[in-house]
Short mmCIF file of C-alpha atoms in Angstrom, two decimals:
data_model
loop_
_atom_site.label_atom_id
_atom_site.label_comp_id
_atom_site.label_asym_id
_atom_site.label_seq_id
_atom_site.Cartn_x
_atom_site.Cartn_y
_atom_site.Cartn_z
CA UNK A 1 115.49 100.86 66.54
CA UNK A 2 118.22 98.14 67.13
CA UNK A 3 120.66 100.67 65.45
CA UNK A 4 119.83 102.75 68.43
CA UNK A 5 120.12 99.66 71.17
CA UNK A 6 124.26 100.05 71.39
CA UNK A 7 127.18 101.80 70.30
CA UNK A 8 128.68 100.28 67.58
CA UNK A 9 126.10 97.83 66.53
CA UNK A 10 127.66 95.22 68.25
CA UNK A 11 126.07 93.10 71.30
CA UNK A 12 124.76 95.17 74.26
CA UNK A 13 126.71 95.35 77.58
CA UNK A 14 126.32 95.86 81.03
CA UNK A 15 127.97 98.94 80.97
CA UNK A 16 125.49 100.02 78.53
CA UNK A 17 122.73 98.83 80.67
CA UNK A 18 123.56 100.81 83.61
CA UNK A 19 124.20 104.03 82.04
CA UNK A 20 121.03 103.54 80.28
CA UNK A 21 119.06 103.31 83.43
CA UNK A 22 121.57 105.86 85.24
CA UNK A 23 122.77 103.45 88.16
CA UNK A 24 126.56 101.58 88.58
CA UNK A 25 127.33 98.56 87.16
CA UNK A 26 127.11 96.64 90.13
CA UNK A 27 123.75 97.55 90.93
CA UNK A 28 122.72 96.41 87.29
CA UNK A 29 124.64 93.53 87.56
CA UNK A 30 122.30 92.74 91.08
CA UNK A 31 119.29 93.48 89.18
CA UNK A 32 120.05 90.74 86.22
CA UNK A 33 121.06 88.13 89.18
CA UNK A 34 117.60 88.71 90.67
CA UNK A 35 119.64 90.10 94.01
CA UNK A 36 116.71 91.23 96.41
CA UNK A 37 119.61 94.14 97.72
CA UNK A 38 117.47 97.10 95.28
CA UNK A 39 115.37 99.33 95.52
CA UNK A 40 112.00 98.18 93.32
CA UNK A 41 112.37 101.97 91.21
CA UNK A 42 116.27 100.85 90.83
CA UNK A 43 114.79 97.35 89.46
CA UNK A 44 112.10 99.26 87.44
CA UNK A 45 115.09 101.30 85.39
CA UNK A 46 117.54 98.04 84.78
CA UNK A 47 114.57 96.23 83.86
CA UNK A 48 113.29 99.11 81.33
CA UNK A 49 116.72 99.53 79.95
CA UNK A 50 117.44 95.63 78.96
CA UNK A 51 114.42 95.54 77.21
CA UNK A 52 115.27 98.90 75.23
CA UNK A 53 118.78 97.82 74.55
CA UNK A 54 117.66 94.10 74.05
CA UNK A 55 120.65 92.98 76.30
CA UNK A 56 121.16 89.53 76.83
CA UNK A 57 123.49 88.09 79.75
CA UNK A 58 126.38 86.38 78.63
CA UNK A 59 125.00 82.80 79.52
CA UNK A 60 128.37 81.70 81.06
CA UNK A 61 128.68 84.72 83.61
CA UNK A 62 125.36 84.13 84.35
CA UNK A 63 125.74 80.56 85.01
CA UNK A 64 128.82 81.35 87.13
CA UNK A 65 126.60 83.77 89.21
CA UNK A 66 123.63 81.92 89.66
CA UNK A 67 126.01 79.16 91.02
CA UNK A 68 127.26 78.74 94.52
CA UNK A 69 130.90 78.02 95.19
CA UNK A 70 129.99 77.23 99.02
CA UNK A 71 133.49 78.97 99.70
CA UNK A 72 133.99 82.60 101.02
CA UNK A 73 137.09 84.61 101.20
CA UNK A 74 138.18 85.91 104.25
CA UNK A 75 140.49 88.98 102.86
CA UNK A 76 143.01 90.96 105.10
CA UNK A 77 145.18 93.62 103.06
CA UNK A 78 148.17 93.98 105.15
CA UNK A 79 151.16 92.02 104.63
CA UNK A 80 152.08 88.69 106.27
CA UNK A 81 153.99 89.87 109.00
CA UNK A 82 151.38 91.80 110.73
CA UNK A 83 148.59 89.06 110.37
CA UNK A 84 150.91 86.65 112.14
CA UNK A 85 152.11 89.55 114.64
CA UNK A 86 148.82 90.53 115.80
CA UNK A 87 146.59 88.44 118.18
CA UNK A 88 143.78 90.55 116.59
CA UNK A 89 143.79 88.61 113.46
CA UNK A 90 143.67 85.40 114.34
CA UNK A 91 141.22 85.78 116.99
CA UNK A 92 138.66 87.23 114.22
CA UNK A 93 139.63 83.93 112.14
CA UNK A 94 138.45 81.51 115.04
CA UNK A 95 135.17 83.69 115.58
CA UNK A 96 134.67 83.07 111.58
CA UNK A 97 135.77 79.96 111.73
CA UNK A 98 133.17 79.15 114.78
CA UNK A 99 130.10 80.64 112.61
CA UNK A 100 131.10 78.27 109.26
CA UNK A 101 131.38 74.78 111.22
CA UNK A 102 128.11 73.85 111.12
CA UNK A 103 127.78 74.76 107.55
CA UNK A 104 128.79 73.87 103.93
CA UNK A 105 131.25 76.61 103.67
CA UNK A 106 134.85 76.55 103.11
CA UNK A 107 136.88 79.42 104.09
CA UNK A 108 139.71 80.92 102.14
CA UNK A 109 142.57 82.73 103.92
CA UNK A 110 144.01 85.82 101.27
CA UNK A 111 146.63 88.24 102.14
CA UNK A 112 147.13 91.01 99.95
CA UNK A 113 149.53 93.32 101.74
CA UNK A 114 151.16 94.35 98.52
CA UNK A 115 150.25 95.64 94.62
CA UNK A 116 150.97 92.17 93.18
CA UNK A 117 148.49 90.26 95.85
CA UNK A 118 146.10 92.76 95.32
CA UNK A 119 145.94 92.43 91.58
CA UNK A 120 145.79 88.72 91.59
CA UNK A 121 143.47 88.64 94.34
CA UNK A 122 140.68 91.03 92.18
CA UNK A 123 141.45 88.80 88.96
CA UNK A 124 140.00 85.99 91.47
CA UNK A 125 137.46 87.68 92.54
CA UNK A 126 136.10 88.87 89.29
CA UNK A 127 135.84 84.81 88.16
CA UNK A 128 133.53 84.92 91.11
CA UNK A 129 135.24 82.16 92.41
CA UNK A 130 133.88 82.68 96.09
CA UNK A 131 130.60 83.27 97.27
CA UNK A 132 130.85 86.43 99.41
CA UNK A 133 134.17 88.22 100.78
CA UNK A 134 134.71 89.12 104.59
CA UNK A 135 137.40 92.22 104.62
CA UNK A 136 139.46 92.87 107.66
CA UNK A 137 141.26 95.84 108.21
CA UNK A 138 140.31 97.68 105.47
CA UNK A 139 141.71 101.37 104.90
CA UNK A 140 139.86 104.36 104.07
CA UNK A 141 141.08 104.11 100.53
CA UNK A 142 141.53 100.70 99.79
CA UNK A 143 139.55 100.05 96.27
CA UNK A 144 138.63 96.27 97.31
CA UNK A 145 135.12 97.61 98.55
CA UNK A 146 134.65 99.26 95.38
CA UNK A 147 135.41 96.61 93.23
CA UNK A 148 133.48 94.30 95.42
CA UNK A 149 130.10 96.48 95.07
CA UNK A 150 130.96 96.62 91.33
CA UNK A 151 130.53 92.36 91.18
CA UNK A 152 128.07 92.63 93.11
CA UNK A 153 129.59 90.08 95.59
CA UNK A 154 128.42 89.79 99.14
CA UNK A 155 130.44 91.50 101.43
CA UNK A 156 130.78 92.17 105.20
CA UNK A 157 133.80 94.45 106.76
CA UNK A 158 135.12 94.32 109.92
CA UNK A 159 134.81 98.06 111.14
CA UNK A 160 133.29 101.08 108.93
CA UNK A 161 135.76 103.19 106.86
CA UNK A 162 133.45 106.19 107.81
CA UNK A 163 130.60 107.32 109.07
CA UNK A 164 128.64 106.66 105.92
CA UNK A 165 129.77 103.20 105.45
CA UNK A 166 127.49 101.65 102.64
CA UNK A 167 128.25 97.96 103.03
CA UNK A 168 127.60 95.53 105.91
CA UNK A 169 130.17 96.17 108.59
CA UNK A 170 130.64 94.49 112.44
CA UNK A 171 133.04 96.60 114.75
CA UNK A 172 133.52 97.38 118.09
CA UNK A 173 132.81 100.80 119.84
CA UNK A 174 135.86 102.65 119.62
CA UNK A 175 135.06 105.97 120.84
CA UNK A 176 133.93 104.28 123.48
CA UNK A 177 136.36 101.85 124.92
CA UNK A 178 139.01 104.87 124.12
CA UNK A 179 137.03 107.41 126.56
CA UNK A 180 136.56 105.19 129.57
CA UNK A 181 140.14 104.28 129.10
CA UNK A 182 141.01 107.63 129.71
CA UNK A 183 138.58 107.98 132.18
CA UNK A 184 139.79 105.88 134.46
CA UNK A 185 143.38 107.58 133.66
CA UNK A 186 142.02 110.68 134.93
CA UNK A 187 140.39 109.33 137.84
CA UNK A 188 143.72 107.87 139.38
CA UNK A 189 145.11 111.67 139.34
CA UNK A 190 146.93 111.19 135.77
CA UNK A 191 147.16 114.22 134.37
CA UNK A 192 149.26 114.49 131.15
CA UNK A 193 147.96 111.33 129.72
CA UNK A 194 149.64 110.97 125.86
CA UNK A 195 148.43 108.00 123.32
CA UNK A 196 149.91 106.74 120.44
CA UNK A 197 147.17 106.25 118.32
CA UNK A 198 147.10 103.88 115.15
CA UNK A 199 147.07 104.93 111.49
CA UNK A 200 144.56 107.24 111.35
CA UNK A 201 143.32 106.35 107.66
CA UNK A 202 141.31 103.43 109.41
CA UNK A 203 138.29 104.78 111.18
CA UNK A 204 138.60 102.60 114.31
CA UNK A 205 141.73 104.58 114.82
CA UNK A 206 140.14 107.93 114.47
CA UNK A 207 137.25 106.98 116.98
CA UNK A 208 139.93 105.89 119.54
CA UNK A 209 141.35 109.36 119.37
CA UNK A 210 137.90 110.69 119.27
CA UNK A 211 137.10 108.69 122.76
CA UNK A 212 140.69 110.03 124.38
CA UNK A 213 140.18 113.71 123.26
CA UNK A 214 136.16 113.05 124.79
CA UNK A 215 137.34 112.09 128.09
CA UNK A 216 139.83 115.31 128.60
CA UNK A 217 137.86 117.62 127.28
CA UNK A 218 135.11 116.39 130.08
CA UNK A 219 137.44 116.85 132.75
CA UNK A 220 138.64 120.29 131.89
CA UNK A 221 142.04 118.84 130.91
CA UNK A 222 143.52 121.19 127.99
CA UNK A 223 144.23 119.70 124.47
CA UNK A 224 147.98 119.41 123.94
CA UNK A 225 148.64 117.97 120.49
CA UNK A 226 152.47 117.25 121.64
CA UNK A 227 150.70 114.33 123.66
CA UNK A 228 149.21 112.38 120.30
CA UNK A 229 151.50 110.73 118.37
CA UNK A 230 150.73 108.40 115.86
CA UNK A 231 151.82 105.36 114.98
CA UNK A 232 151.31 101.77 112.95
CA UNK A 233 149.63 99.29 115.18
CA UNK A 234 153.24 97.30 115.56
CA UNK A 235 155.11 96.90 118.38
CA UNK A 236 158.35 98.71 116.34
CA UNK A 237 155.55 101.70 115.67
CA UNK A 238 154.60 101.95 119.29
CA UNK A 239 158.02 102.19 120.15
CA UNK A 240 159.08 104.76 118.17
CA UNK A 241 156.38 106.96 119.27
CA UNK A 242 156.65 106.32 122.78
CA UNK A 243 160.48 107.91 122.17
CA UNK A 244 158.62 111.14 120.31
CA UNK A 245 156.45 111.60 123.80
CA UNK A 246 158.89 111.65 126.26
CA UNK A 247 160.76 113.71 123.87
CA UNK A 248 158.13 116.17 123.80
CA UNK A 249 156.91 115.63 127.51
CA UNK A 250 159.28 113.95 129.60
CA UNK A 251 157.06 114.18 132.76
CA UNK A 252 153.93 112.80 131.33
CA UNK A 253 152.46 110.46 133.49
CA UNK A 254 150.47 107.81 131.59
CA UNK A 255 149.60 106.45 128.09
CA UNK A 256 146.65 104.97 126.20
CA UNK A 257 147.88 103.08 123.53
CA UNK A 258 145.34 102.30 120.83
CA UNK A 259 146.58 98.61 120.71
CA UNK A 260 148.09 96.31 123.31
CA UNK A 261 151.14 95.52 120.56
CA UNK A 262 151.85 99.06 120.66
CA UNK A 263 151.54 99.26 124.55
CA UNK A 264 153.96 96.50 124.53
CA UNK A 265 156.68 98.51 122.39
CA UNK A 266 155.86 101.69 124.61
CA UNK A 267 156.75 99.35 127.74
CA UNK A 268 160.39 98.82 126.57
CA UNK A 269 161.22 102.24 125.77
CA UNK A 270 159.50 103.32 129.11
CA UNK A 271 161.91 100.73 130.91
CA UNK A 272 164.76 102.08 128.76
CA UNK A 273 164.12 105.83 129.89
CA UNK A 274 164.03 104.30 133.60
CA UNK A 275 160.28 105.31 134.11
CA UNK A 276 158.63 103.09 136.38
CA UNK A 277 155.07 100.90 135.44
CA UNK A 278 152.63 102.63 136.84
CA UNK A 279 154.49 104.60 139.40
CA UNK A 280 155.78 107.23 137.04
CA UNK A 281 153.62 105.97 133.99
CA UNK A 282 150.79 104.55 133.44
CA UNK A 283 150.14 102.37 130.48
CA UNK A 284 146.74 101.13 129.17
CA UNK A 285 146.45 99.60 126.01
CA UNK A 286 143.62 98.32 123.38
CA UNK A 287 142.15 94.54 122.38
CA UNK A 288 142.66 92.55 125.67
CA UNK A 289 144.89 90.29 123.71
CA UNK A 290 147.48 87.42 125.19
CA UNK A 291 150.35 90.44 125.16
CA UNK A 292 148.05 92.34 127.39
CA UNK A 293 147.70 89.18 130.17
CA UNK A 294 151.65 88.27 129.45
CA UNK A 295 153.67 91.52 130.19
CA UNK A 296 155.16 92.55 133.23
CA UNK A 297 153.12 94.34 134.64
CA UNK A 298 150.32 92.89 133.38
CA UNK A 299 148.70 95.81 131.13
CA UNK A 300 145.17 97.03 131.76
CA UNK A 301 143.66 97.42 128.23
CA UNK A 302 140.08 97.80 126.48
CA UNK A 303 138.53 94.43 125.59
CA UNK A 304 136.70 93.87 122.52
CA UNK A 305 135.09 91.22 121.78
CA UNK A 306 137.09 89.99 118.69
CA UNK A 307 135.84 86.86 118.43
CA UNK A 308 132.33 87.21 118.41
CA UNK A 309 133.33 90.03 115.87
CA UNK A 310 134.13 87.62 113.23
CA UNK A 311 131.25 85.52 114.32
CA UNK A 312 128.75 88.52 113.85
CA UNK A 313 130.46 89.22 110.69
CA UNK A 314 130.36 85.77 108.99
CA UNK A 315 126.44 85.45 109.94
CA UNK A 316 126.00 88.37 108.25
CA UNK A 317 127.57 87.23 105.30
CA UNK A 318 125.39 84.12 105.08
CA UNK A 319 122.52 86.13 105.44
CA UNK A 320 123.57 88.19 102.36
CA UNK A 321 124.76 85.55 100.47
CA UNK A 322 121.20 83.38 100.68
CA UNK A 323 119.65 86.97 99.91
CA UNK A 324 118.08 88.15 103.42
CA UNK A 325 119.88 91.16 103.26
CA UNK A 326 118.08 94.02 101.78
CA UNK A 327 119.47 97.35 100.37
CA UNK A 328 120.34 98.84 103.50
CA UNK A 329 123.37 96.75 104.92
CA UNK A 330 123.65 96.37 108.70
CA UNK A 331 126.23 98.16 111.27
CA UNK A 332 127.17 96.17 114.16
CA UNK A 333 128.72 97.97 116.86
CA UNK A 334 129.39 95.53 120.35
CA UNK A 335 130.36 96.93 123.22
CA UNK A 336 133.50 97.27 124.65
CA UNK A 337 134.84 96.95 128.56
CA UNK A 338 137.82 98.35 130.47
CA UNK A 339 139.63 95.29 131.96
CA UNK A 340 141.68 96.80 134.73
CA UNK A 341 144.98 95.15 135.53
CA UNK A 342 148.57 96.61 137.37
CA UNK A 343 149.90 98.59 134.55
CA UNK A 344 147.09 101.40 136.05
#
């Protein structure tokens, strides 16, 4: 029979083990750590399958997993100009920040906003060298979650990359804070309202352009696809597409842009093109941030509540990390609220 336990007569392997019992290595690997995050037919099939193959776990991985670290890695895969650029970020770092200082935890700070980051950072994470991994801004196709589920590692994300999102996530409601935005366009008479939306690979930004298209189509307003125009979340991006707009529709009267940095590159070129804040244009952006409170006029904009965000997300992580998480990860969604200033 042991000719028949692996492929080559050599030692078993996890790989082995998991296509033996028909789930992904991850799982497996969760199964062999004694994670609590599987379903008790998913531990049945490991289980059966190490004791046909006679697998034994390499005794230094399993050391390393069965050890704590008592450090988590808070990841964010853009590149260092943005993190330092956007209020969003480091308002997300004080909310996890707030949630670790009454514990044992240290947090690491890891950009990977290019290939080379990205490869060093998974060589770090496969040494399991942190407990649990919070991801911010994660794209649709970013393989970080993958790999992530394939350690096994805990791991929370800050916003869903779809609607099926399998891992723990905390995010604010979107669609939401996008349609009363718009909303409250329509109810001061705007009429062709355009928004510069972010990238459109992150699901947040799809939901905000959800919410927008929500609100018209509830007040009857037609669809006019010249009035979208999507940008990058910087203030350069929001710029440029503010020039596209009045390009496109010079007598458009307002603008929800799905970030206050972008609102505040809109601004400029709207001063540039001599259209008057809100007389001729109303602006409304998205976070509530310090640009929002600092510009001239001071910009009405959809408040989320970052902070609390990376609060919500770090407790979560705990939780999974001491194993009170079970297979079905939590969604968070917190509300958001229109904060209405003179840009409206």
């Amino acid at each position: 029979m042991a000719a028949a336990r692996v492929r080559n007569g050599g030692r078993p392997t996890l790989e082995e083990v998991a296509a033996r019992a028909g789930v992904g290595r991850g799982t497996a690997s969760r199964v062999i750590n004694g994670s609590p995050r599987v379903s008790e037919a998913t531990r049945e099939a490991v289980e059966a399958a190490v004791a046909e193959l006679g697998y034994v776990p390499n005794r230094a991985a399993r050391a390393l997993a069965g050890n704590r670290t008592d450090a988590i890695a808070l990841v964010v895969p853009e590149p260092e100009t943005r993190f330092f650029a956007e209020p969003y970020f480091s308002a997300i770092v004080r909310g996890v920040g707030a949630a670790l200082a009454d514990t044992e935890m240290q947090l690491l700070l890891t950009l990977a906003g290019n290939d080379r980051e990205r490869r060093r950072l998974a060589q770090y994470l496969t040494a399991h060298r942190v407990d649990g991994v919070l991801l911010v801004a994660v794209h649709a196709d970013d393989p970080l979650p993958e790999l992530l589920e394939q350690l096994g590692m805990p791991c929370v994300i800050s916003g869903a990359r779809h609607a099926a999102e399998p891992l723990a996530s905390v995010d604010s409601d979107n669609f939401d804070g996008a349609r009363a935005a718009v909303e409250h366009l329509i109810t001061r008479g705007r009429r062709s309202i355009a928004t510069i939306t972010g990238r459109l690979e992150v699901y947040g930004a799809q939901r905000r352009l959800d919410g927008y298209r929500a609100a018209l189509a509830a007040a009857g307003l037609p669809p006019d696809e010249r009035l979208i125009a999507p940008a990058d979340f910087t203030e350069e991006g929001g710029a440029r597409a503010m020039r596209e707009l009045l390009a496109r529709r010079p007598h458009l009267d307002a603008v929800f842009a799905a970030s206050d940095v972008m609102a505040a590159g809109a601004r400029q070129v709207l001063r540039e093109a001599d259209r008057r804040i809100p007389e001729d244009v109303a602006l409304i952006g998205f976070d509530d941030s310090v640009v929002a409170r600092h510009m001239h006029p001071a910009l009405t904009s959809v408040r989320q509540p970052i902070e609390e965000m990376g609060r919500r997300m770090a407790q979560l992580l705990l939780e999974e990390i001491a194993g009170r998480v079970g297979e079905e990860r939590p969604t968070v969604v917190l509300p958001t609220e229109l904060v209405v200033r003179d840009s409206s």
